[in-house]
XYZ file of C-alpha atoms in Angstrom:
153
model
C 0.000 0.000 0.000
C 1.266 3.554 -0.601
C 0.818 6.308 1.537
C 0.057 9.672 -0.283
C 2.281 12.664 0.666
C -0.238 15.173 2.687
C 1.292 18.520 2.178
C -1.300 20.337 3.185
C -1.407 18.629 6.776
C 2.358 19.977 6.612
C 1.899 23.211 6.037
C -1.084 23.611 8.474
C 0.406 21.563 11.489
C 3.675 20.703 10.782
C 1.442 16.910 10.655
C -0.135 16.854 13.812
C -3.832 17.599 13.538
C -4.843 20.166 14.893
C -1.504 21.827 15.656
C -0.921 25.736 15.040
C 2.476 26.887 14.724
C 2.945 29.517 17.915
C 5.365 32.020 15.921
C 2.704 32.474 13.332
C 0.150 33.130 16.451
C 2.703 35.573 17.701
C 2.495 37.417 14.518
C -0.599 37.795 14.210
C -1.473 38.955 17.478
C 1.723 41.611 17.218
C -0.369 42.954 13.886
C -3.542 43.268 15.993
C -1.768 44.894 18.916
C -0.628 46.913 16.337
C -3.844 48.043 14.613
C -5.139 48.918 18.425
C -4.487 52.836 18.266
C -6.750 52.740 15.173
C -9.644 51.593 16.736
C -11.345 53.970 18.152
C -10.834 56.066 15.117
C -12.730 53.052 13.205
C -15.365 52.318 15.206
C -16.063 56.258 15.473
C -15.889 56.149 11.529
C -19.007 52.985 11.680
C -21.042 54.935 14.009
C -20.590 57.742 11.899
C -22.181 55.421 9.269
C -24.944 54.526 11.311
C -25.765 57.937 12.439
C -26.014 58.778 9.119
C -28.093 56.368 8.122
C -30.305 57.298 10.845
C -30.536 60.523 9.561
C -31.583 59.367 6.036
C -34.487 57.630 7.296
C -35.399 60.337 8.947
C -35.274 62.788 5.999
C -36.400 59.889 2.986
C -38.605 58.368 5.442
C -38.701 54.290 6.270
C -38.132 52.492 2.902
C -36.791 49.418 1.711
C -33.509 51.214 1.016
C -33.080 53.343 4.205
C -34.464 50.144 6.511
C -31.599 48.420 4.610
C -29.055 50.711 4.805
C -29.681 51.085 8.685
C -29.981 47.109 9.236
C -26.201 47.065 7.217
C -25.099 49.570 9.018
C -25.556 47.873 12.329
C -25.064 44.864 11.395
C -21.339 45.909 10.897
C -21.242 47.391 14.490
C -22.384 44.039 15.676
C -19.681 42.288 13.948
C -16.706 44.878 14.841
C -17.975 46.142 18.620
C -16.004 43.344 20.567
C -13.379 43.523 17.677
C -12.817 46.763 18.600
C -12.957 46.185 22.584
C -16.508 47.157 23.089
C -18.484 44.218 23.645
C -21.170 46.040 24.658
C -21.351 47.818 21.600
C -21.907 44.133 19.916
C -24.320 43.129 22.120
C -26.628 46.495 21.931
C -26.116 46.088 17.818
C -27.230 42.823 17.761
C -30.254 43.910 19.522
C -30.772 46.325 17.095
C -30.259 43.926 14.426
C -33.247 41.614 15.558
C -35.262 44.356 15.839
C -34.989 45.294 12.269
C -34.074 42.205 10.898
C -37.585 40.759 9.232
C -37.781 42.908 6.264
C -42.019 42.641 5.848
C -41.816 44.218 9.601
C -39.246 47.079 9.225
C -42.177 49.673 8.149
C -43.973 48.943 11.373
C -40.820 49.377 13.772
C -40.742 52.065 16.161
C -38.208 54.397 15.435
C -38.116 55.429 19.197
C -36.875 52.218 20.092
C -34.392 52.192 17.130
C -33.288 55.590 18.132
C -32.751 54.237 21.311
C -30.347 52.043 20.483
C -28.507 54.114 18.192
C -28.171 56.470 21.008
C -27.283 53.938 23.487
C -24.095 52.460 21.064
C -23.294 56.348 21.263
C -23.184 57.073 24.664
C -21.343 53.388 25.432
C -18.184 55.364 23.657
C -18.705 58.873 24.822
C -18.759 57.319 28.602
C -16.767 54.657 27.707
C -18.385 51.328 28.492
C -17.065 48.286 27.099
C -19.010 45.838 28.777
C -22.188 44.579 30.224
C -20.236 44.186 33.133
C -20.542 47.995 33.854
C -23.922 48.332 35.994
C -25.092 51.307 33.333
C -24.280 49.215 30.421
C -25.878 46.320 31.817
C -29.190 47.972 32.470
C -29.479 49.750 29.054
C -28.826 46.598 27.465
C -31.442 44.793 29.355
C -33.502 47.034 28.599
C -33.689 47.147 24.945
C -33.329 43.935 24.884
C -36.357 43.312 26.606
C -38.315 45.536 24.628
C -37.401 43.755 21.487
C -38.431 40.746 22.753
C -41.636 42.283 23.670
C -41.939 43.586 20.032
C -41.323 39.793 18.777
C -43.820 38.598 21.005
């Protein structure tokens, strides 16, 4: 019987499964450590984006393309809040996200509630909370989230 050379098993774990080569962790982790001073200037830039696209619902009204342009825009803050240290900012996002998420439903979606989340993702930077940990950050995300669930209900 021959044995077929597995390169690939090589070059991914030196050919133990599972194995990850620790320099190339090191490296990587170096590149996000040096990426760090950018992130607030990032994550300022995506709520920027989202505040805008508040804004254009407010002034074009709820539509397929503004409801869709907010839902993106959030959607992105849900994916790069932790990313960016602010898991909070994920967490309030995602909420967010459900809440506008069934497209038949967007039209009928208080814009109070979205505005309170927009303004909550804002004031978790101004003030600085990163986590649900933080008793204020804790509450305001229990309490959108509740109301969500209320509006799924």
């Amino acid at each position: 019987m021959i044995q077929p050379n597995n390169a690939l098993r090589l070059k991914v774990g030196g050919g133990r499964l599972g194995a990850i080569d620790p320099a190339a962790i090191a490296k990587a982790e170096a590149a996000l450590k040096s990426l760090a001073s950018n992130f607030t200037q990032w994550l300022n830039d995506e709520i920027t984006k989202l505040e805008n696209a508040r804004q254009t619902v407010r002034s074009d009204g709820v539509t397929t393309e503004t409801m869709e342009n907010l839902y993106l825009r959030a959607h992105d803050l849900k994916g790069l809040g932790t990313t960016y240290g602010y898991q909070l900012i994920t967490r309030i996002a995602g909420s967010l996200c459900r809440l506008i998420d069934d497209k038949e439903k967007r039209a009928t979606v208080p814009l109070e509630l979205v505005d309170a989340h927009i303004d909550a993702i804002k004031a978790a930077v101004r003030d600085d909370i990163k986590s649900d940990d933080h008793p204020v950050g804790s509450v305001l995300v229990e309490e959108l989230e509740r109301r969500v669930k209320a509006m799924a209900a």
